[in-house]
Amino acid sequence: MKKAWRNDAYSKVTGRAQFTDDMKLQGMLHCVPVYSQKYIHCKIKGLTGLEEAAAIKGVVRVITHKDIPGKANFGQIVQDYFMLTVDRIRCEGDVIALVVAESREQAIEAATLIEVIGEELPLLLDPQQAMADEKNLIHPGKGSNIINHHKIRRGGDIDTILADCDKVLQRSYYTGHVEHGYLEAETALCHERPDGVMEVRGSMQHPFSTRRFVASLLGCPLADVEIVGNPTGGGFGGKDDTAAMVCARAALAAKLCGRPVKMTYKREWSIRESYKRHPYKLEYTIGLKGKMIHAVKVKMLADGGAYTSVTPWVTWRSTVQCCGPYQVENVHCDVYGVHTNNIFTGAMRGFGAPQVDFSVEQWVEDCAQALDMDPLEFRRINMVTQDCETITHQKLDNHIVSLEEVMDKALEISDYVNKSKQNSHGSFKSKQSFSSGKSDAPVAYDKLYGIGLAISYRGCSLGAEGMDFCSAIINCQFDGSILLEVGIHENGQGAESAMIKLLQRELGVKQDRIRYNRPSTSHIPDGGTTVASRGTLMGGGAVVHAVENLKKIIASSVYEKLQCSVEEVKIDQDKVYGPRVTMSWEEAMHQMFLNSDYPYAFGVFQAPKVDWDEETGRGNAYFTWGYSCQIAEVEVDLKQGKVQLIGVSAVHDAGKVVDMDMIKGQVYGGFTQGYGMGIMEDIGLKEGRIVHNNFNKYKIPRSTDMPDFKVEFIQNPDPNSPSGAKGIGEPALEIAAAATANALHNALGKRFDHYPMILEKEK
């Protein structure tokens, strides 16, 4: 049996891997956050209990915004988040002070004594209400509670066009806050080195973003902060802003106290303070002509919570993909991000697509029903195809559009057509057994059965929402070993392993020669955030270009020894050779040492240019696209109000696969996370406060909730990607809830217009 491989597997399964909270430094202090227990939204008049907290045994310092040498406020797009509150509390997660003590227990005790003297302000918890309210502003300086407004204007007057359609459907959907659910809560360990550099270790998703937060709070140059990579216990998009702020606060405490400081969050603090997936309200009007989706009018409101974070980027992706993977001639789309006093929202795996897919993949089936058509046939007629034009006028002609092939493969491996004949549609009946792979006799069945499908196309990497480039360094040693570093971050997903395998494949050397260098912001340039399923695509592209440069350097050094021209030098199977002479890899590296040549290469991949017109929503939004189909099978026990997932089939076109074991693992985990989002996850938000603030109340799927998976890949090496790879992290999640919703519909005969799709017991 072939063994899966990860460069960090041994250290993690044996417990040798040191996560940040495992580490200690001599003289280390402990820092904890202080929250207001009284206010969600208020003007701050002052703080009480500061002196009492400082007097607790072991307390070294109590820190407020007045102690900050730099700026209290920062953010990735708009600098409206206060790492320590100054004049207002805007949501439950705001940190009003820090307590630093000799022990964590002492710091926690002291923190309970501090509270805000405040003037309570009205709570705005509904985005629609907040959007219309011009008097009560969460950020008065902005002049509005609207964070951003994206739009698409394709075709003519949408209301006139809809009035001329054969059939018109109206559908509304809403989605809830979703917690990332990473295993390791936020933690940071900081100390100021003798050279004056603040060294930061932490559980973070993007070291360079963290460095910007730290430098801003400390009021120092970026070069005075070094973020050293540590193993990270999961992120899923959630360890960017919040984790960066935890690191910045710990660094501030270390700076002010002159000693190393650790700050490790309780799960309750993490869930209280960390940003969530955006709740959406989506209103669709769909016009049909013949068998075609002729017109779509859509309005979306995304609850951005108290701070901007990356709401403009998240909602932009929702805009581009507002009609799912379908061709529509007439589109009128408005997407708003809106401030409320709820916990702020930001990046989470899927990044604005799961909410849209949940909606579109349900109303597409409703359209088919309205036309008395098979939903599969309706999808085939309307889906994007080779050389077609997307709703943003982008022609899909620079890569293979494989959506129908992906869907057909998923139908095949799931036996979808046969199984769909057994859908209960709300009525108990006999069910054919498919578990044995052969037609058994129908049996009486006391549960409702349904199988459902969803498809998607996803723009790869950042697209027009941000700058997109990455770098890689290959540093070959003269004994033949190799150091590799890439400007992406390992969050537990296997990014380092993928880069090692890519280097081995492209360079033609043995894999065990390669050591992934411990990452640091002082070693390699900023490569952008490890988000948007861009790790393998962008990082791998940089590795490929670095290999190309390295091969030229090696060839120009050893060609004379090989008795050939530079152009004739080849590297493969751990050898460097020409037409007549062959050297081992070690011999070639030694020869370069004798020639005083460095076998060192730097590679950069800059994403192909894209364009976007914000006024019309027109442009080439992404330089390439990925295609997906997922199928869910469910059994519903109405007596207990329980849903059991009994089968999953998934097929993805993620370009050229780098590592089949790891990419399947991404699909297993992604679907599980998307299924949990759709069926059970609920933070229980009440009056701006999170009720389900630990995993005893916030339910996520267990391994026992998941069945066996059937996963396959359509491999179309992407011509826009130097490695041929695209991405899988987010496509693996984004249609899981949609497929489950369609399965539940086929089981129960009813639609769900919201998630989590929690059932109530039948009497």
Short mmCIF file of C-alpha atoms in Angstrom, two decimals, residues 119-503:
data_model
loop_
_atom_site.label_atom_id
_atom_site.label_comp_id
_atom_site.label_asym_id
_atom_site.label_seq_id
_atom_site.Cartn_x
_atom_site.Cartn_y
_atom_site.Cartn_z
CA GLU A 119 -22.63 56.11 27.59
CA GLU A 120 -24.75 53.40 25.99
CA LEU A 121 -25.53 53.79 22.29
CA PRO A 122 -28.33 52.20 20.22
CA LEU A 123 -27.65 48.69 18.97
CA LEU A 124 -27.77 48.12 15.23
CA LEU A 125 -27.91 44.36 14.71
CA ASP A 126 -29.80 44.03 11.42
CA PRO A 127 -27.89 45.06 8.25
CA GLN A 128 -31.01 46.35 6.55
CA GLN A 129 -31.83 48.55 9.53
CA ALA A 130 -28.21 49.72 9.83
CA MET A 131 -28.02 50.50 6.13
CA ALA A 132 -31.06 52.77 6.31
CA ASP A 133 -30.07 54.49 9.57
CA GLU A 134 -28.30 57.77 8.81
CA LYS A 135 -28.37 59.02 12.39
CA ASN A 136 -26.83 56.17 14.40
CA LEU A 137 -23.47 55.48 12.81
CA ILE A 138 -21.12 52.81 14.10
CA HIS A 139 -18.20 54.78 12.62
CA PRO A 140 -19.39 58.40 12.59
CA GLY A 141 -16.42 59.54 10.54
CA LYS A 142 -17.49 57.38 7.60
CA GLY A 143 -20.83 59.14 7.15
CA SER A 144 -22.70 55.87 6.57
CA ASN A 145 -23.01 52.33 7.86
CA ILE A 146 -22.46 51.03 4.33
CA ILE A 147 -18.98 49.53 4.00
CA ASN A 148 -19.04 49.02 0.24
CA HIS A 149 -21.31 48.58 -2.76
CA HIS A 150 -20.42 46.31 -5.71
CA LYS A 151 -22.58 45.92 -8.77
CA ILE A 152 -23.01 44.30 -12.16
CA ARG A 153 -25.00 45.90 -14.95
CA ARG A 154 -25.30 43.58 -17.92
CA GLY A 155 -27.96 43.93 -20.61
CA GLY A 156 -30.81 46.38 -20.69
CA ASP A 157 -33.37 47.59 -18.16
CA ILE A 158 -33.75 44.57 -15.92
CA ASP A 159 -37.36 45.18 -14.84
CA THR A 160 -38.52 45.52 -18.47
CA ILE A 161 -36.65 42.37 -19.45
CA LEU A 162 -38.07 40.40 -16.52
CA ALA A 163 -41.59 41.52 -17.44
CA ASP A 164 -41.07 40.02 -20.89
CA CYS A 165 -39.91 36.62 -19.60
CA ASP A 166 -42.00 33.45 -19.91
CA LYS A 167 -41.69 32.65 -16.22
CA VAL A 168 -40.40 34.67 -13.27
CA LEU A 169 -39.36 33.21 -9.91
CA GLN A 170 -38.62 35.13 -6.73
CA ARG A 171 -36.51 33.58 -4.00
CA SER A 172 -34.95 34.85 -0.76
CA TYR A 173 -32.24 33.23 1.32
CA TYR A 174 -30.31 34.08 4.42
CA THR A 175 -27.23 32.58 6.01
CA GLY A 176 -25.77 32.82 9.51
CA HIS A 177 -22.48 33.59 11.21
CA VAL A 178 -20.07 30.66 11.02
CA GLU A 179 -17.11 30.01 13.35
CA HIS A 180 -13.90 28.71 11.77
CA GLY A 181 -13.49 26.01 14.39
CA TYR A 182 -9.71 25.65 14.23
CA LEU A 183 -8.25 23.28 16.81
CA GLU A 184 -5.60 25.67 18.14
CA ALA A 185 -6.85 28.96 19.57
CA GLU A 186 -4.94 32.19 18.97
CA THR A 187 -1.60 32.41 20.75
CA ALA A 188 1.55 34.51 20.53
CA LEU A 189 5.00 34.59 22.12
CA CYS A 190 7.04 37.77 21.70
CA HIS A 191 10.35 39.13 22.91
CA GLU A 192 12.60 42.00 21.97
CA ARG A 193 16.02 40.72 20.90
CA PRO A 194 19.30 42.43 21.81
CA ASP A 195 19.46 43.91 18.30
CA GLY A 196 16.19 45.75 18.95
CA VAL A 197 14.08 43.53 16.69
CA MET A 198 10.74 42.37 18.06
CA GLU A 199 10.59 38.62 17.39
CA VAL A 200 7.09 37.21 17.15
CA ARG A 201 5.96 33.61 17.07
CA GLY A 202 2.30 32.81 16.87
CA SER A 203 -0.61 30.83 15.55
CA MET A 204 -1.25 32.91 12.47
CA GLN A 205 -2.25 32.48 8.88
CA HIS A 206 -0.15 35.16 7.28
CA PRO A 207 3.14 36.30 8.82
CA PHE A 208 3.52 39.38 6.63
CA SER A 209 0.07 40.69 7.50
CA THR A 210 0.91 40.06 11.16
CA ARG A 211 4.13 42.02 10.77
CA ARG A 212 2.17 45.03 9.49
CA PHE A 213 -0.20 44.93 12.48
CA VAL A 214 2.70 44.63 14.96
CA ALA A 215 4.76 47.40 13.36
CA SER A 216 1.76 49.74 13.28
CA LEU A 217 0.96 49.20 16.98
CA LEU A 218 4.61 49.58 18.02
CA GLY A 219 5.21 52.54 15.70
CA CYS A 220 8.33 50.98 14.19
CA PRO A 221 9.60 50.05 10.69
CA LEU A 222 8.70 46.66 9.26
CA ALA A 223 12.37 45.67 9.42
CA ASP A 224 12.25 45.97 13.22
CA VAL A 225 9.72 43.11 13.42
CA GLU A 226 10.48 39.51 12.53
CA ILE A 227 7.71 36.94 12.39
CA VAL A 228 9.10 33.42 12.75
CA GLY A 229 6.93 30.60 11.47
CA ASN A 230 5.57 28.04 13.92
CA PRO A 231 3.30 25.06 13.32
CA THR A 232 -0.28 26.34 13.14
CA GLY A 233 -3.25 24.32 14.30
CA GLY A 234 -5.65 25.28 11.53
CA GLY A 235 -6.85 28.57 10.14
CA PHE A 236 -9.45 28.23 7.34
CA GLY A 237 -9.17 31.99 6.79
CA GLY A 238 -9.70 32.80 10.46
CA LYS A 239 -6.15 33.50 11.57
CA ASP A 240 -5.40 36.66 9.70
CA ASP A 241 -6.80 39.83 11.32
CA THR A 242 -7.59 38.39 14.76
CA ALA A 243 -4.40 36.36 15.10
CA ALA A 244 -2.37 39.35 13.92
CA MET A 245 -3.96 41.53 16.59
CA VAL A 246 -3.20 38.97 19.31
CA CYS A 247 0.44 38.95 18.17
CA ALA A 248 0.51 42.76 18.12
CA ARG A 249 -0.88 43.02 21.67
CA ALA A 250 1.63 40.49 22.96
CA ALA A 251 4.43 42.40 21.22
CA LEU A 252 3.22 45.64 22.79
CA ALA A 253 3.28 44.03 26.24
CA ALA A 254 6.78 42.65 25.63
CA LYS A 255 7.98 46.08 24.51
CA LEU A 256 6.51 47.93 27.49
CA CYS A 257 7.52 45.35 30.11
CA GLY A 258 10.97 44.59 28.74
CA ARG A 259 10.40 40.84 29.11
CA PRO A 260 9.11 38.00 26.89
CA VAL A 261 5.31 37.80 26.84
CA LYS A 262 2.97 34.98 25.93
CA MET A 263 -0.70 35.56 25.13
CA THR A 264 -2.81 32.43 24.71
CA TYR A 265 -6.55 32.66 24.20
CA LYS A 266 -9.23 30.62 25.92
CA ARG A 267 -11.71 29.18 23.45
CA GLU A 268 -14.38 31.52 24.80
CA TRP A 269 -12.16 34.53 24.09
CA SER A 270 -11.33 33.21 20.64
CA ILE A 271 -14.97 32.72 19.63
CA ARG A 272 -15.98 36.02 21.23
CA GLU A 273 -13.36 38.09 19.45
CA SER A 274 -12.49 36.35 16.18
CA TYR A 275 -14.26 37.35 13.00
CA LYS A 276 -16.82 34.99 11.44
CA ARG A 277 -18.14 34.10 8.00
CA HIS A 278 -20.43 36.86 6.73
CA PRO A 279 -24.17 36.32 7.19
CA TYR A 280 -25.96 37.18 3.95
CA LYS A 281 -29.48 38.13 2.98
CA LEU A 282 -29.95 37.31 -0.72
CA GLU A 283 -32.99 38.29 -2.79
CA TYR A 284 -33.24 36.85 -6.31
CA THR A 285 -35.63 37.46 -9.15
CA ILE A 286 -35.03 35.01 -11.99
CA GLY A 287 -36.55 35.34 -15.45
CA LEU A 288 -36.79 32.32 -17.79
CA LYS A 289 -37.20 32.35 -21.56
CA GLY A 290 -37.61 28.98 -23.16
CA LYS A 291 -35.13 26.75 -21.36
CA MET A 292 -32.69 29.54 -20.62
CA ILE A 293 -31.98 31.72 -17.59
CA HIS A 294 -32.62 34.98 -19.40
CA ALA A 295 -32.42 37.54 -16.60
CA VAL A 296 -31.39 37.72 -12.96
CA LYS A 297 -31.91 40.58 -10.54
CA VAL A 298 -30.19 40.12 -7.20
CA LYS A 299 -29.58 42.14 -4.08
CA MET A 300 -27.30 40.92 -1.31
CA LEU A 301 -26.66 42.39 2.11
CA ALA A 302 -23.59 41.11 3.94
CA ASP A 303 -23.31 41.74 7.67
CA GLY A 304 -19.78 43.10 8.05
CA GLY A 305 -20.13 43.62 11.77
CA ALA A 306 -18.35 46.38 13.59
CA TYR A 307 -15.21 46.63 11.40
CA THR A 308 -14.33 46.52 7.72
CA SER A 309 -11.72 43.74 7.71
CA VAL A 310 -11.88 42.20 4.21
CA THR A 311 -15.62 42.69 3.63
CA PRO A 312 -15.08 44.60 0.33
CA TRP A 313 -13.05 41.67 -1.05
CA VAL A 314 -15.44 38.98 0.19
CA THR A 315 -18.48 40.72 -1.26
CA TRP A 316 -16.68 41.37 -4.54
CA ARG A 317 -16.30 37.64 -5.09
CA SER A 318 -20.00 37.21 -4.33
CA THR A 319 -20.70 39.81 -6.99
CA VAL A 320 -18.61 38.15 -9.68
CA GLN A 321 -20.17 34.75 -8.96
CA CYS A 322 -23.71 35.98 -8.18
CA CYS A 323 -25.28 33.74 -10.84
CA GLY A 324 -23.18 30.70 -10.11
CA PRO A 325 -21.61 28.78 -13.03
CA TYR A 326 -24.31 29.81 -15.48
CA GLN A 327 -24.56 31.99 -18.57
CA VAL A 328 -27.04 34.83 -18.14
CA GLU A 329 -27.54 37.56 -20.73
CA ASN A 330 -29.13 40.13 -18.41
CA VAL A 331 -27.89 40.68 -14.87
CA HIS A 332 -28.59 43.46 -12.40
CA CYS A 333 -26.65 42.81 -9.20
CA ASP A 334 -26.14 44.93 -6.09
CA VAL A 335 -24.05 43.65 -3.20
CA TYR A 336 -23.60 45.69 -0.02
CA GLY A 337 -21.35 45.20 2.95
CA VAL A 338 -22.90 46.84 6.01
CA HIS A 339 -21.64 47.70 9.49
CA THR A 340 -23.60 46.41 12.49
CA ASN A 341 -22.80 45.93 16.18
CA ASN A 342 -22.42 42.20 15.67
CA ILE A 343 -19.02 40.54 15.81
CA PHE A 344 -17.07 41.64 12.76
CA THR A 345 -16.80 39.29 9.79
CA GLY A 346 -13.93 38.49 7.48
CA ALA A 347 -12.14 35.79 5.56
CA MET A 348 -13.35 32.21 5.78
CA ARG A 349 -12.79 29.29 3.45
CA GLY A 350 -14.98 29.97 0.42
CA PHE A 351 -14.77 33.77 0.80
CA GLY A 352 -18.23 34.94 -0.28
CA ALA A 353 -19.01 32.01 -2.58
CA PRO A 354 -20.71 29.47 -0.25
CA GLN A 355 -23.56 31.86 0.55
CA VAL A 356 -24.17 32.47 -3.16
CA ASP A 357 -23.84 28.79 -4.13
CA PHE A 358 -26.30 27.79 -1.40
CA SER A 359 -28.84 30.10 -3.03
CA VAL A 360 -28.14 29.64 -6.74
CA GLU A 361 -27.94 25.84 -6.70
CA GLN A 362 -31.37 25.71 -5.08
CA TRP A 363 -33.15 28.19 -7.32
CA VAL A 364 -31.66 26.54 -10.39
CA GLU A 365 -33.52 23.36 -9.44
CA ASP A 366 -36.67 25.39 -8.79
CA CYS A 367 -36.34 26.84 -12.30
CA ALA A 368 -36.10 23.34 -13.75
CA GLN A 369 -39.19 22.31 -11.80
CA ALA A 370 -41.09 25.37 -13.05
CA LEU A 371 -40.27 24.32 -16.61
CA ASP A 372 -41.02 20.64 -15.88
CA MET A 373 -37.42 19.81 -16.81
CA ASP A 374 -34.78 17.48 -15.42
CA PRO A 375 -32.47 19.69 -13.28
CA LEU A 376 -29.44 18.01 -14.89
CA GLU A 377 -30.67 18.90 -18.39
CA PHE A 378 -31.43 22.46 -17.27
CA ARG A 379 -27.90 22.80 -15.89
CA ARG A 380 -26.33 21.46 -19.11
CA ILE A 381 -28.21 24.00 -21.20
CA ASN A 382 -27.31 26.97 -19.00
CA MET A 383 -23.83 26.19 -17.58
CA VAL A 384 -20.65 27.91 -18.72
CA THR A 385 -18.92 26.17 -21.62
CA GLN A 386 -15.75 26.51 -23.64
CA ASP A 387 -15.29 29.99 -25.16
CA CYS A 388 -18.50 31.31 -23.61
CA GLU A 389 -18.81 34.66 -21.89
CA THR A 390 -19.36 35.02 -18.15
CA ILE A 391 -21.80 37.52 -16.67
CA THR A 392 -18.87 39.99 -16.37
CA HIS A 393 -18.09 39.69 -20.13
CA GLN A 394 -15.01 37.53 -19.56
CA LYS A 395 -14.46 35.02 -22.36
CA LEU A 396 -13.46 31.60 -21.05
CA ASP A 397 -11.00 30.81 -23.82
CA ASN A 398 -7.60 30.61 -22.09
CA HIS A 399 -8.10 27.26 -20.32
CA ILE A 400 -10.21 24.12 -20.56
CA VAL A 401 -13.75 24.67 -19.30
CA SER A 402 -14.54 21.27 -17.86
CA LEU A 403 -17.73 21.86 -15.89
CA GLU A 404 -19.91 19.39 -17.81
CA GLU A 405 -17.14 16.76 -17.73
CA VAL A 406 -16.78 17.25 -13.98
CA MET A 407 -20.53 16.90 -13.44
CA ASP A 408 -20.77 13.81 -15.64
CA LYS A 409 -17.96 12.11 -13.73
CA ALA A 410 -19.67 12.86 -10.41
CA LEU A 411 -22.95 11.46 -11.74
CA GLU A 412 -21.11 8.31 -12.78
CA ILE A 413 -19.21 7.59 -9.56
CA SER A 414 -22.26 8.30 -7.39
CA ASP A 415 -24.80 6.39 -9.55
CA TYR A 416 -26.83 9.58 -9.21
CA VAL A 417 -29.47 8.92 -11.86
CA ASN A 418 -30.46 5.53 -10.42
CA LYS A 419 -30.33 6.67 -6.83
CA SER A 420 -32.43 9.77 -7.52
CA LYS A 421 -35.33 7.45 -8.39
CA GLN A 422 -35.39 6.53 -4.70
CA ASN A 423 -35.80 10.11 -3.44
CA SER A 424 -38.55 10.14 -0.81
CA HIS A 425 -39.96 13.63 -1.54
CA GLY A 426 -41.51 13.61 1.92
CA SER A 427 -43.15 10.17 1.74
CA PHE A 428 -41.94 6.93 3.33
CA LYS A 429 -41.57 4.11 0.81
CA SER A 430 -39.41 1.17 -0.05
CA LYS A 431 -35.84 1.91 -0.99
CA GLN A 432 -33.46 0.06 -3.28
CA SER A 433 -30.20 -0.94 -1.56
CA PHE A 434 -27.10 0.43 -3.24
CA SER A 435 -24.63 -0.39 -0.49
CA SER A 436 -23.51 -3.65 -2.07
CA GLY A 437 -23.10 -2.17 -5.51
CA LYS A 438 -25.79 -4.45 -6.96
CA SER A 439 -29.56 -4.30 -7.23
CA ASP A 440 -30.97 -5.85 -4.10
CA ALA A 441 -34.69 -6.26 -3.60
CA PRO A 442 -36.48 -3.11 -2.32
CA VAL A 443 -36.87 -3.04 1.44
CA ALA A 444 -39.28 -1.21 3.74
CA TYR A 445 -37.68 1.98 4.95
CA ASP A 446 -38.46 4.09 8.02
CA LYS A 447 -36.28 7.05 7.04
CA LEU A 448 -36.56 9.55 4.26
CA TYR A 449 -33.86 9.38 1.59
CA GLY A 450 -32.52 12.08 -0.69
CA ILE A 451 -29.59 12.62 -3.02
CA GLY A 452 -28.63 16.12 -4.12
CA LEU A 453 -26.09 17.78 -6.38
CA ALA A 454 -24.39 21.15 -6.73
CA ILE A 455 -21.90 22.52 -9.26
CA SER A 456 -19.68 25.57 -9.27
CA TYR A 457 -16.95 27.45 -11.02
CA ARG A 458 -14.53 29.44 -8.94
CA GLY A 459 -12.17 32.21 -9.89
CA CYS A 460 -8.66 31.18 -8.91
CA SER A 461 -6.47 33.18 -6.55
CA LEU A 462 -7.14 36.84 -5.70
CA GLY A 463 -8.25 38.12 -9.09
CA ALA A 464 -9.07 41.79 -9.33
CA GLU A 465 -9.64 42.03 -5.56
CA GLY A 466 -5.90 42.32 -4.86
CA MET A 467 -2.29 42.23 -6.04
CA ASP A 468 -1.17 38.70 -6.78
CA PHE A 469 2.47 37.63 -6.74
CA CYS A 470 4.74 35.28 -4.82
CA SER A 471 8.40 34.27 -4.60
CA ALA A 472 10.50 31.21 -3.84
CA ILE A 473 14.13 30.63 -2.87
CA ILE A 474 16.09 27.47 -3.70
CA ASN A 475 19.42 27.31 -1.90
CA CYS A 476 21.41 24.21 -2.89
CA GLN A 477 24.23 23.22 -0.57
CA PHE A 478 27.57 22.03 -1.89
CA ASP A 479 27.00 18.53 -0.43
CA GLY A 480 23.88 18.12 -2.56
CA SER A 481 21.21 18.93 0.04
CA ILE A 482 18.68 21.63 -0.78
CA LEU A 483 16.92 24.33 1.24
CA LEU A 484 13.58 25.59 -0.04
CA GLU A 485 11.50 28.52 1.12
CA VAL A 486 8.33 29.94 -0.44
CA GLY A 487 6.36 33.08 0.39
CA ILE A 488 3.27 31.19 1.53
CA HIS A 489 2.47 29.92 5.00
CA GLU A 490 1.85 26.41 6.32
CA ASN A 491 -1.42 26.42 8.27
CA GLY A 492 -1.69 22.65 8.54
CA GLN A 493 -2.89 22.14 4.95
CA GLY A 494 0.36 20.64 3.65
CA ALA A 495 1.65 23.65 1.74
CA GLU A 496 5.29 22.92 2.56
CA SER A 497 4.94 19.32 1.40
CA ALA A 498 3.36 20.44 -1.86
CA MET A 499 6.21 22.85 -2.52
CA ILE A 500 8.79 20.12 -1.82
CA LYS A 501 7.05 17.74 -4.22
CA LEU A 502 6.87 20.42 -6.88
CA LEU A 503 10.57 21.18 -6.52
#
